[in-house]
Amino acid sequence: MRIGNGYDVHRLVPGDGMVIGGVHISCPYGIKAHSDGDVLIHALCDALLGAAGLGDIGRYFPDTDRQWQGADSRDFLRRVHEMLAEHGLRIVNADTTVVAQVPRLAPYVDAMRAALAADLGIHAAMINVKATTSERMGFIGREEGIAAHAVVLLESDK
Ligand code: MG
């Protein structure tokens, strides 16, 4: 068994929507990022790579590479999933939390869970998505950014 954790944060800006956990959220905000800025998928990729001992998302999809400009982060997640399979690693379960003061994410968590499970080839019961606020404290509470945490457990085929 191997455990991994991931954390990511992105800047919140005025906009016309964002993608979190692979799900489009209609709101008067956007995410400032090189890729699509899917903070939840980035944290989840880092947790998976961390558990596998394979470094971090920046190693494979650097934000200095124009190839990844505006990239769909679900492509990152599917690629990370392939890398796990190549190393004989399977997901036991994953638990994630998105911390956002705005927009309100609770109505979207089931759709996020389904999207992430589909990209990882696992049953939705094996992944959990939670949404919370920061009680109006700090940069998240001031609506300057959104953060995400992920913890995963992997098991080896071997
Ligand atoms: Mg990121």
PDB file of C-alpha atoms and ligand atoms in Angstrom:
ATOM      1  CA  MET A   1       0.000   0.000   0.000  1.00  0.00           C
ATOM      2  CA  ARG A   2       1.226   3.511  -0.799  1.00  0.00           C
ATOM      3  CA  ILE A   3      -0.321   6.779   0.386  1.00  0.00           C
ATOM      4  CA  GLY A   4      -0.013  10.167  -1.306  1.00  0.00           C
ATOM      5  CA  ASN A   5      -1.220  13.687  -0.746  1.00  0.00           C
ATOM      6  CA  GLY A   6      -1.644  16.622  -3.093  1.00  0.00           C
ATOM      7  CA  TYR A   7      -2.363  20.315  -2.709  1.00  0.00           C
ATOM      8  CA  ASP A   8      -2.976  23.023  -5.279  1.00  0.00           C
ATOM      9  CA  VAL A   9      -4.157  26.604  -5.328  1.00  0.00           C
ATOM     10  CA  HIS A  10      -5.157  28.943  -8.126  1.00  0.00           C
ATOM     11  CA  ARG A  11      -6.034  32.590  -8.313  1.00  0.00           C
ATOM     12  CA  LEU A  12      -9.693  33.523  -8.652  1.00  0.00           C
ATOM     13  CA  VAL A  13     -10.519  36.356 -11.091  1.00  0.00           C
ATOM     14  CA  PRO A  14     -13.691  37.864 -12.541  1.00  0.00           C
ATOM     15  CA  GLY A  15     -14.820  35.691 -15.435  1.00  0.00           C
ATOM     16  CA  ASP A  16     -17.557  33.631 -16.980  1.00  0.00           C
ATOM     17  CA  GLY A  17     -17.104  30.261 -15.355  1.00  0.00           C
ATOM     18  CA  MET A  18     -14.518  27.660 -14.445  1.00  0.00           C
ATOM     19  CA  VAL A  19     -13.849  23.941 -14.526  1.00  0.00           C
ATOM     20  CA  ILE A  20     -13.392  22.187 -11.176  1.00  0.00           C
ATOM     21  CA  GLY A  21     -13.173  18.417 -10.908  1.00  0.00           C
ATOM     22  CA  GLY A  22     -13.795  18.185 -14.649  1.00  0.00           C
ATOM     23  CA  VAL A  23     -17.177  19.921 -14.303  1.00  0.00           C
ATOM     24  CA  HIS A  24     -18.009  23.316 -15.812  1.00  0.00           C
ATOM     25  CA  ILE A  25     -19.379  25.715 -13.197  1.00  0.00           C
ATOM     26  CA  SER A  26     -21.354  28.713 -14.420  1.00  0.00           C
ATOM     27  CA  CYS A  27     -20.483  31.719 -12.237  1.00  0.00           C
ATOM     28  CA  PRO A  28     -19.169  35.281 -12.524  1.00  0.00           C
ATOM     29  CA  TYR A  29     -15.627  34.110 -11.696  1.00  0.00           C
ATOM     30  CA  GLY A  30     -12.786  32.429 -13.519  1.00  0.00           C
ATOM     31  CA  ILE A  31      -9.470  30.785 -12.657  1.00  0.00           C
ATOM     32  CA  LYS A  32      -6.182  32.364 -13.683  1.00  0.00           C
ATOM     33  CA  ALA A  33      -3.857  29.567 -14.792  1.00  0.00           C
ATOM     34  CA  HIS A  34      -1.715  28.292 -17.651  1.00  0.00           C
ATOM     35  CA  SER A  35      -3.907  25.210 -18.139  1.00  0.00           C
ATOM     36  CA  ASP A  36      -7.666  25.234 -17.514  1.00  0.00           C
ATOM     37  CA  GLY A  37      -6.755  25.716 -13.830  1.00  0.00           C
ATOM     38  CA  ASP A  38      -8.688  22.736 -12.520  1.00  0.00           C
ATOM     39  CA  VAL A  39      -7.334  22.957  -9.003  1.00  0.00           C
ATOM     40  CA  LEU A  40      -9.019  19.737  -7.850  1.00  0.00           C
ATOM     41  CA  ILE A  41      -7.600  17.630 -10.664  1.00  0.00           C
ATOM     42  CA  HIS A  42      -4.153  19.148 -10.114  1.00  0.00           C
ATOM     43  CA  ALA A  43      -4.226  18.226  -6.409  1.00  0.00           C
ATOM     44  CA  LEU A  44      -5.482  14.733  -7.269  1.00  0.00           C
ATOM     45  CA  CYS A  45      -2.748  14.218  -9.892  1.00  0.00           C
ATOM     46  CA  ASP A  46      -0.119  15.274  -7.343  1.00  0.00           C
ATOM     47  CA  ALA A  47      -1.530  12.864  -4.749  1.00  0.00           C
ATOM     48  CA  LEU A  48      -1.466   9.998  -7.264  1.00  0.00           C
ATOM     49  CA  LEU A  49       2.045  10.833  -8.462  1.00  0.00           C
ATOM     50  CA  GLY A  50       3.187  11.263  -4.866  1.00  0.00           C
ATOM     51  CA  ALA A  51       1.857   7.877  -3.815  1.00  0.00           C
ATOM     52  CA  ALA A  52       3.547   6.294  -6.828  1.00  0.00           C
ATOM     53  CA  GLY A  53       6.857   8.054  -6.071  1.00  0.00           C
ATOM     54  CA  LEU A  54       6.757   9.662  -9.500  1.00  0.00           C
ATOM     55  CA  GLY A  55       7.342  13.309  -8.600  1.00  0.00           C
ATOM     56  CA  ASP A  56       4.726  15.943  -9.297  1.00  0.00           C
ATOM     57  CA  ILE A  57       2.463  17.325 -11.993  1.00  0.00           C
ATOM     58  CA  GLY A  58       4.930  20.092 -12.886  1.00  0.00           C
ATOM     59  CA  ARG A  59       7.435  17.472 -14.022  1.00  0.00           C
ATOM     60  CA  TYR A  60       5.111  16.121 -16.705  1.00  0.00           C
ATOM     61  CA  PHE A  61       2.962  19.117 -17.637  1.00  0.00           C
ATOM     62  CA  PRO A  62       5.113  22.204 -16.919  1.00  0.00           C
ATOM     63  CA  ASP A  63       3.321  25.557 -16.969  1.00  0.00           C
ATOM     64  CA  THR A  64       6.257  26.942 -18.977  1.00  0.00           C
ATOM     65  CA  ASP A  65       5.396  24.626 -21.908  1.00  0.00           C
ATOM     66  CA  ARG A  66       3.062  26.188 -24.492  1.00  0.00           C
ATOM     67  CA  GLN A  67       1.789  22.683 -25.270  1.00  0.00           C
ATOM     68  CA  TRP A  68      -0.223  22.825 -22.045  1.00  0.00           C
ATOM     69  CA  GLN A  69      -1.648  26.328 -22.492  1.00  0.00           C
ATOM     70  CA  GLY A  70      -5.396  26.112 -21.889  1.00  0.00           C
ATOM     71  CA  ALA A  71      -5.014  22.338 -21.488  1.00  0.00           C
ATOM     72  CA  ASP A  72      -7.936  20.202 -20.348  1.00  0.00           C
ATOM     73  CA  SER A  73      -6.755  18.913 -16.977  1.00  0.00           C
ATOM     74  CA  ARG A  74      -8.779  15.743 -17.494  1.00  0.00           C
ATOM     75  CA  ASP A  75      -6.087  14.817 -20.062  1.00  0.00           C
ATOM     76  CA  PHE A  76      -3.505  15.188 -17.258  1.00  0.00           C
ATOM     77  CA  LEU A  77      -5.531  12.914 -14.986  1.00  0.00           C
ATOM     78  CA  ARG A  78      -5.996  10.260 -17.670  1.00  0.00           C
ATOM     79  CA  ARG A  79      -2.246  10.341 -18.408  1.00  0.00           C
ATOM     80  CA  VAL A  80      -1.407  10.002 -14.701  1.00  0.00           C
ATOM     81  CA  HIS A  81      -3.805   7.058 -14.514  1.00  0.00           C
ATOM     82  CA  GLU A  82      -1.934   5.404 -17.414  1.00  0.00           C
ATOM     83  CA  MET A  83       1.361   5.969 -15.605  1.00  0.00           C
ATOM     84  CA  LEU A  84       0.014   4.220 -12.509  1.00  0.00           C
ATOM     85  CA  ALA A  85      -1.055   1.237 -14.612  1.00  0.00           C
ATOM     86  CA  GLU A  86       2.389   1.141 -16.219  1.00  0.00           C
ATOM     87  CA  HIS A  87       3.853   0.855 -12.711  1.00  0.00           C
ATOM     88  CA  GLY A  88       1.421  -1.872 -11.631  1.00  0.00           C
ATOM     89  CA  LEU A  89      -0.432   0.415  -9.226  1.00  0.00           C
ATOM     90  CA  ARG A  90      -4.181   0.464  -8.573  1.00  0.00           C
ATOM     91  CA  ILE A  91      -6.267   3.008  -6.698  1.00  0.00           C
ATOM     92  CA  VAL A  92      -7.795   1.744  -3.453  1.00  0.00           C
ATOM     93  CA  ASN A  93      -9.558   5.027  -2.690  1.00  0.00           C
ATOM     94  CA  ALA A  94      -9.168   8.776  -2.983  1.00  0.00           C
ATOM     95  CA  ASP A  95     -10.546  11.571  -0.826  1.00  0.00           C
ATOM     96  CA  THR A  96     -10.523  15.207  -1.866  1.00  0.00           C
ATOM     97  CA  THR A  97     -11.574  18.618  -0.558  1.00  0.00           C
ATOM     98  CA  VAL A  98     -12.025  21.842  -2.503  1.00  0.00           C
ATOM     99  CA  VAL A  99     -11.829  24.998  -0.389  1.00  0.00           C
ATOM    100  CA  ALA A 100     -13.674  27.909  -1.988  1.00  0.00           C
ATOM    101  CA  GLN A 101     -15.601  30.842  -0.569  1.00  0.00           C
ATOM    102  CA  VAL A 102     -17.144  31.343  -4.008  1.00  0.00           C
ATOM    103  CA  PRO A 103     -18.638  29.895  -6.128  1.00  0.00           C
ATOM    104  CA  ARG A 104     -20.801  27.486  -4.176  1.00  0.00           C
ATOM    105  CA  LEU A 105     -19.592  24.033  -5.190  1.00  0.00           C
ATOM    106  CA  ALA A 106     -21.786  21.677  -3.169  1.00  0.00           C
ATOM    107  CA  PRO A 107     -24.338  21.235  -6.005  1.00  0.00           C
ATOM    108  CA  TYR A 108     -21.538  19.970  -8.275  1.00  0.00           C
ATOM    109  CA  VAL A 109     -19.682  17.465  -6.096  1.00  0.00           C
ATOM    110  CA  ASP A 110     -21.547  14.386  -7.353  1.00  0.00           C
ATOM    111  CA  ALA A 111     -20.856  15.330 -10.978  1.00  0.00           C
ATOM    112  CA  MET A 112     -17.183  15.934 -10.096  1.00  0.00           C
ATOM    113  CA  ARG A 113     -16.987  12.548  -8.449  1.00  0.00           C
ATOM    114  CA  ALA A 114     -18.445  10.864 -11.541  1.00  0.00           C
ATOM    115  CA  ALA A 115     -16.065  12.708 -13.880  1.00  0.00           C
ATOM    116  CA  LEU A 116     -12.964  11.890 -11.823  1.00  0.00           C
ATOM    117  CA  ALA A 117     -13.996   8.251 -11.403  1.00  0.00           C
ATOM    118  CA  ALA A 118     -14.513   7.939 -15.173  1.00  0.00           C
ATOM    119  CA  ASP A 119     -11.041   9.319 -15.921  1.00  0.00           C
ATOM    120  CA  LEU A 120      -9.460   6.986 -13.366  1.00  0.00           C
ATOM    121  CA  GLY A 121     -11.420   3.920 -14.459  1.00  0.00           C
ATOM    122  CA  ILE A 122     -12.781   3.362 -10.943  1.00  0.00           C
ATOM    123  CA  HIS A 123     -16.220   3.137  -9.383  1.00  0.00           C
ATOM    124  CA  ALA A 124     -17.526   6.450  -8.034  1.00  0.00           C
ATOM    125  CA  ALA A 125     -17.688   4.888  -4.552  1.00  0.00           C
ATOM    126  CA  MET A 126     -13.856   4.781  -4.561  1.00  0.00           C
ATOM    127  CA  ILE A 127     -13.487   8.554  -4.760  1.00  0.00           C
ATOM    128  CA  ASN A 128     -14.946  11.264  -2.577  1.00  0.00           C
ATOM    129  CA  VAL A 129     -15.260  14.988  -3.262  1.00  0.00           C
ATOM    130  CA  LYS A 130     -15.999  17.477  -0.492  1.00  0.00           C
ATOM    131  CA  ALA A 131     -16.492  21.231  -0.729  1.00  0.00           C
ATOM    132  CA  THR A 132     -15.986  23.691   2.086  1.00  0.00           C
ATOM    133  CA  THR A 133     -15.411  27.408   2.576  1.00  0.00           C
ATOM    134  CA  SER A 134     -12.739  29.074   4.707  1.00  0.00           C
ATOM    135  CA  GLU A 135     -15.318  30.948   6.815  1.00  0.00           C
ATOM    136  CA  ARG A 136     -14.355  34.221   5.058  1.00  0.00           C
ATOM    137  CA  MET A 137     -10.797  34.030   6.454  1.00  0.00           C
ATOM    138  CA  GLY A 138      -7.550  34.341   4.512  1.00  0.00           C
ATOM    139  CA  PHE A 139      -7.025  34.553   0.743  1.00  0.00           C
ATOM    140  CA  ILE A 140      -9.782  32.047   0.062  1.00  0.00           C
ATOM    141  CA  GLY A 141     -12.216  33.903   2.295  1.00  0.00           C
ATOM    142  CA  ARG A 142     -11.354  37.165   0.515  1.00  0.00           C
ATOM    143  CA  GLU A 143     -12.305  35.431  -2.758  1.00  0.00           C
ATOM    144  CA  GLU A 144      -8.744  35.737  -4.090  1.00  0.00           C
ATOM    145  CA  GLY A 145      -8.185  32.032  -4.692  1.00  0.00           C
ATOM    146  CA  ILE A 146      -9.411  28.454  -4.545  1.00  0.00           C
ATOM    147  CA  ALA A 147      -7.457  25.543  -3.048  1.00  0.00           C
ATOM    148  CA  ALA A 148      -7.809  21.774  -3.164  1.00  0.00           C
ATOM    149  CA  HIS A 149      -6.433  18.890  -1.113  1.00  0.00           C
ATOM    150  CA  ALA A 150      -6.321  15.229  -2.100  1.00  0.00           C
ATOM    151  CA  VAL A 151      -5.264  12.028  -0.352  1.00  0.00           C
ATOM    152  CA  VAL A 152      -5.037   8.708  -2.179  1.00  0.00           C
ATOM    153  CA  LEU A 153      -4.211   5.119  -1.334  1.00  0.00           C
ATOM    154  CA  LEU A 154      -2.681   2.843  -3.980  1.00  0.00           C
ATOM    155  CA  GLU A 155      -1.924  -0.852  -3.973  1.00  0.00           C
ATOM    156  CA  SER A 156       0.658  -2.661  -6.025  1.00  0.00           C
ATOM    157  CA  ASP A 157      -0.141  -5.557  -8.378  1.00  0.00           C
ATOM    158  CA  LYS A 158       3.168  -7.168  -7.489  1.00  0.00           C
TER     159      LYS A 158
HETATM  160 MG    MG B   1      -2.451  23.905 -10.593  1.00  0.00          MG
END
